[in-house]
Amino acid sequence: MPPAAATACTLMLADHRSARVLGQVPLDPAAPGLRVAFTHSVLGTPVEDRYVFRHGAEGWRAVLVEERWLGEGYGLPIAAGPGEQLVRDDSLGPGGWRLTLQRPVHPLVVLALPSQRMRVIVDGQAPILLGTLGPPAPTSVAMHVDDCPAPGGS
């Protein structure tokens, strides 16, 4: 495989309504993924969701594989569903939780409220503050991968 093809894989950030590109971030082509970190709107505590992109019959799709947060209440999981695991995890601070799961999310769209300091984190890259990408009003940001080689493909 030529070297250029081995390194090609890009996270595309776009305005959900207009599809206008707001940003691009290189991803690891062998394991494309990202984290979305934000401040919980009611509790004011950190939340972080980890997504991986998997290739299938319909192309690349985001899968939510882990949620980590501090505290309990308002929109946060209280129990694990079938095939999920909920455990204590103090990596974000004392009283934290981690839910591991395999939930396809397509399309992957987040509402970038500036008050929540929503950030996209890709290993080896500076975090991207989503609330600064679009117009002054909150923007819904769609995320997908582009130019990633299919596993086992050429």
mmCIF file of C-alpha atoms in Angstrom:
data_model
loop_
_atom_site.group_PDB
_atom_site.id
_atom_site.type_symbol
_atom_site.label_atom_id
_atom_site.label_comp_id
_atom_site.label_asym_id
_atom_site.label_seq_id
_atom_site.Cartn_x
_atom_site.Cartn_y
_atom_site.Cartn_z
ATOM 1 C CA MET A 1 0.000 0.000 0.000
ATOM 2 C CA PRO A 2 1.457 3.438 -0.834
ATOM 3 C CA PRO A 3 2.427 5.569 2.199
ATOM 4 C CA ALA A 4 -0.136 8.310 1.404
ATOM 5 C CA ALA A 5 -3.021 5.818 1.561
ATOM 6 C CA ALA A 6 -1.764 4.483 4.893
ATOM 7 C CA THR A 7 -2.025 7.919 6.530
ATOM 8 C CA ALA A 8 -5.277 9.169 4.972
ATOM 9 C CA CYS A 9 -8.184 9.475 7.366
ATOM 10 C CA THR A 10 -9.922 12.711 8.300
ATOM 11 C CA LEU A 11 -12.602 13.694 10.789
ATOM 12 C CA MET A 12 -14.910 16.173 9.080
ATOM 13 C CA LEU A 13 -16.831 18.685 11.206
ATOM 14 C CA ALA A 14 -19.734 20.339 9.404
ATOM 15 C CA ASP A 15 -22.751 22.482 10.123
ATOM 16 C CA HIS A 16 -25.554 19.924 10.321
ATOM 17 C CA ARG A 17 -28.125 22.029 8.449
ATOM 18 C CA SER A 18 -26.022 23.473 5.622
ATOM 19 C CA ALA A 19 -23.237 20.819 5.448
ATOM 20 C CA ARG A 20 -20.725 23.706 5.382
ATOM 21 C CA VAL A 21 -17.352 22.367 6.526
ATOM 22 C CA LEU A 22 -16.325 23.874 9.865
ATOM 23 C CA GLY A 23 -13.105 21.969 10.418
ATOM 24 C CA GLN A 24 -11.023 18.894 9.673
ATOM 25 C CA VAL A 25 -8.816 16.776 11.913
ATOM 26 C CA PRO A 26 -6.488 13.929 10.917
ATOM 27 C CA LEU A 27 -7.348 10.587 12.526
ATOM 28 C CA ASP A 28 -5.452 7.345 13.019
ATOM 29 C CA PRO A 29 -6.496 5.328 9.943
ATOM 30 C CA ALA A 30 -6.005 2.052 11.832
ATOM 31 C CA ALA A 31 -8.378 3.079 14.646
ATOM 32 C CA PRO A 32 -10.356 6.239 13.830
ATOM 33 C CA GLY A 33 -12.045 7.661 16.898
ATOM 34 C CA LEU A 34 -12.636 10.720 19.045
ATOM 35 C CA ARG A 35 -13.922 11.903 22.385
ATOM 36 C CA VAL A 36 -16.559 14.570 22.954
ATOM 37 C CA ALA A 37 -16.044 16.275 26.309
ATOM 38 C CA PHE A 38 -18.398 18.823 27.830
ATOM 39 C CA THR A 39 -19.754 20.275 31.046
ATOM 40 C CA HIS A 40 -23.101 18.833 32.150
ATOM 41 C CA SER A 41 -25.705 21.577 31.663
ATOM 42 C CA VAL A 42 -27.379 21.112 35.068
ATOM 43 C CA LEU A 43 -24.749 19.586 37.359
ATOM 44 C CA GLY A 44 -21.781 21.554 35.998
ATOM 45 C CA THR A 45 -19.642 18.402 36.118
ATOM 46 C CA PRO A 46 -17.467 16.875 33.367
ATOM 47 C CA VAL A 47 -18.840 14.341 30.889
ATOM 48 C CA GLU A 48 -16.852 12.567 28.192
ATOM 49 C CA ASP A 49 -18.189 10.312 25.427
ATOM 50 C CA ARG A 50 -15.823 8.131 23.384
ATOM 51 C CA TYR A 51 -16.703 7.158 19.824
ATOM 52 C CA VAL A 52 -14.992 4.852 17.361
ATOM 53 C CA PHE A 53 -15.732 4.725 13.666
ATOM 54 C CA ARG A 54 -16.383 1.282 12.208
ATOM 55 C CA HIS A 55 -16.624 0.306 8.587
ATOM 56 C CA GLY A 56 -19.548 -1.836 7.427
ATOM 57 C CA ALA A 57 -21.873 -2.406 4.485
ATOM 58 C CA GLU A 58 -23.106 1.212 4.689
ATOM 59 C CA GLY A 59 -19.608 2.715 5.021
ATOM 60 C CA TRP A 60 -18.107 4.322 8.107
ATOM 61 C CA ARG A 61 -20.425 4.777 11.105
ATOM 62 C CA ALA A 62 -19.820 6.192 14.589
ATOM 63 C CA VAL A 63 -20.295 3.879 17.562
ATOM 64 C CA LEU A 64 -20.518 5.189 21.124
ATOM 65 C CA VAL A 65 -18.315 2.820 23.137
ATOM 66 C CA GLU A 66 -17.839 4.629 26.442
ATOM 67 C CA GLU A 67 -19.397 7.360 28.552
ATOM 68 C CA ARG A 68 -17.642 8.775 31.615
ATOM 69 C CA TRP A 69 -19.092 11.350 34.019
ATOM 70 C CA LEU A 70 -19.162 12.713 37.539
ATOM 71 C CA GLY A 71 -22.284 12.791 39.671
ATOM 72 C CA GLU A 72 -25.785 11.454 39.296
ATOM 73 C CA GLY A 73 -28.942 12.897 37.787
ATOM 74 C CA TYR A 74 -30.542 14.664 34.807
ATOM 75 C CA GLY A 75 -29.919 12.657 31.655
ATOM 76 C CA LEU A 76 -27.076 10.544 33.012
ATOM 77 C CA PRO A 77 -27.359 6.743 33.006
ATOM 78 C CA ILE A 78 -28.381 5.120 36.291
ATOM 79 C CA ALA A 79 -28.073 1.497 35.185
ATOM 80 C CA ALA A 80 -26.451 -0.551 32.442
ATOM 81 C CA GLY A 81 -28.655 -1.898 29.677
ATOM 82 C CA PRO A 82 -28.325 -5.296 27.989
ATOM 83 C CA GLY A 83 -24.729 -5.865 26.911
ATOM 84 C CA GLU A 84 -23.507 -2.756 28.764
ATOM 85 C CA GLN A 85 -21.361 -2.419 31.868
ATOM 86 C CA LEU A 86 -21.593 0.385 34.457
ATOM 87 C CA VAL A 87 -18.699 0.713 36.923
ATOM 88 C CA ARG A 88 -17.221 3.281 39.287
ATOM 89 C CA ASP A 89 -14.403 5.244 37.624
ATOM 90 C CA ASP A 90 -12.627 8.145 39.284
ATOM 91 C CA SER A 91 -10.605 9.142 36.181
ATOM 92 C CA LEU A 92 -12.594 12.411 35.901
ATOM 93 C CA GLY A 93 -12.675 12.875 39.687
ATOM 94 C CA PRO A 94 -14.103 11.264 42.837
ATOM 95 C CA GLY A 95 -17.615 9.884 42.405
ATOM 96 C CA GLY A 96 -17.207 9.154 38.706
ATOM 97 C CA TRP A 97 -18.851 6.510 36.554
ATOM 98 C CA ARG A 98 -18.034 4.716 33.292
ATOM 99 C CA LEU A 99 -20.527 3.006 31.028
ATOM 100 C CA THR A 100 -19.138 0.743 28.313
ATOM 101 C CA LEU A 101 -21.494 0.011 25.452
ATOM 102 C CA GLN A 102 -21.734 -0.524 21.687
ATOM 103 C CA ARG A 103 -24.348 1.988 20.467
ATOM 104 C CA PRO A 104 -24.325 2.989 16.774
ATOM 105 C CA VAL A 105 -24.898 6.729 16.390
ATOM 106 C CA HIS A 106 -25.695 7.806 12.844
ATOM 107 C CA PRO A 107 -25.536 10.555 12.054
ATOM 108 C CA LEU A 108 -23.239 11.753 14.839
ATOM 109 C CA VAL A 109 -24.505 15.284 15.554
ATOM 110 C CA VAL A 110 -24.016 17.393 18.671
ATOM 111 C CA LEU A 111 -25.482 20.760 19.628
ATOM 112 C CA ALA A 112 -22.464 22.931 20.426
ATOM 113 C CA LEU A 113 -23.742 25.068 23.273
ATOM 114 C CA PRO A 114 -20.975 27.501 24.316
ATOM 115 C CA SER A 115 -22.017 27.208 27.988
ATOM 116 C CA GLN A 116 -21.149 23.502 27.939
ATOM 117 C CA ARG A 117 -17.629 24.043 26.557
ATOM 118 C CA MET A 118 -18.162 21.099 24.184
ATOM 119 C CA ARG A 119 -14.858 19.895 22.769
ATOM 120 C CA VAL A 120 -13.759 17.266 20.292
ATOM 121 C CA ILE A 121 -10.617 15.510 21.459
ATOM 122 C CA VAL A 122 -8.472 13.426 19.138
ATOM 123 C CA ASP A 123 -5.271 11.916 20.529
ATOM 124 C CA GLY A 124 -2.225 13.891 19.435
ATOM 125 C CA GLN A 125 -4.276 16.965 18.430
ATOM 126 C CA ALA A 126 -5.296 20.138 20.234
ATOM 127 C CA PRO A 127 -8.926 19.987 21.491
ATOM 128 C CA ILE A 128 -11.450 21.749 19.256
ATOM 129 C CA LEU A 129 -13.966 23.950 21.053
ATOM 130 C CA LEU A 130 -17.101 23.324 18.977
ATOM 131 C CA GLY A 131 -18.944 26.464 20.096
ATOM 132 C CA THR A 132 -16.366 28.585 18.268
ATOM 133 C CA LEU A 133 -16.743 26.935 14.857
ATOM 134 C CA GLY A 134 -20.067 28.185 13.574
ATOM 135 C CA PRO A 135 -22.109 31.373 13.645
ATOM 136 C CA PRO A 136 -22.661 33.122 17.001
ATOM 137 C CA ALA A 137 -25.870 31.135 17.592
ATOM 138 C CA PRO A 138 -25.464 27.523 18.802
ATOM 139 C CA THR A 139 -24.564 25.252 15.913
ATOM 140 C CA SER A 140 -25.407 21.592 15.449
ATOM 141 C CA VAL A 141 -22.140 19.976 14.365
ATOM 142 C CA ALA A 142 -22.192 16.791 12.297
ATOM 143 C CA MET A 143 -19.116 14.564 12.434
ATOM 144 C CA HIS A 144 -18.067 11.880 9.982
ATOM 145 C CA VAL A 145 -14.878 10.374 8.618
ATOM 146 C CA ASP A 146 -13.581 10.893 5.108
ATOM 147 C CA ASP A 147 -10.845 9.167 3.084
ATOM 148 C CA CYS A 148 -10.301 6.420 5.667
ATOM 149 C CA PRO A 149 -9.162 3.140 4.144
ATOM 150 C CA ALA A 150 -11.593 0.256 4.587
ATOM 151 C CA PRO A 151 -10.185 -2.465 6.863
ATOM 152 C CA GLY A 152 -8.535 -5.141 4.758
ATOM 153 C CA GLY A 153 -9.206 -3.058 1.625
ATOM 154 C CA SER A 154 -6.868 -1.391 -0.771
#
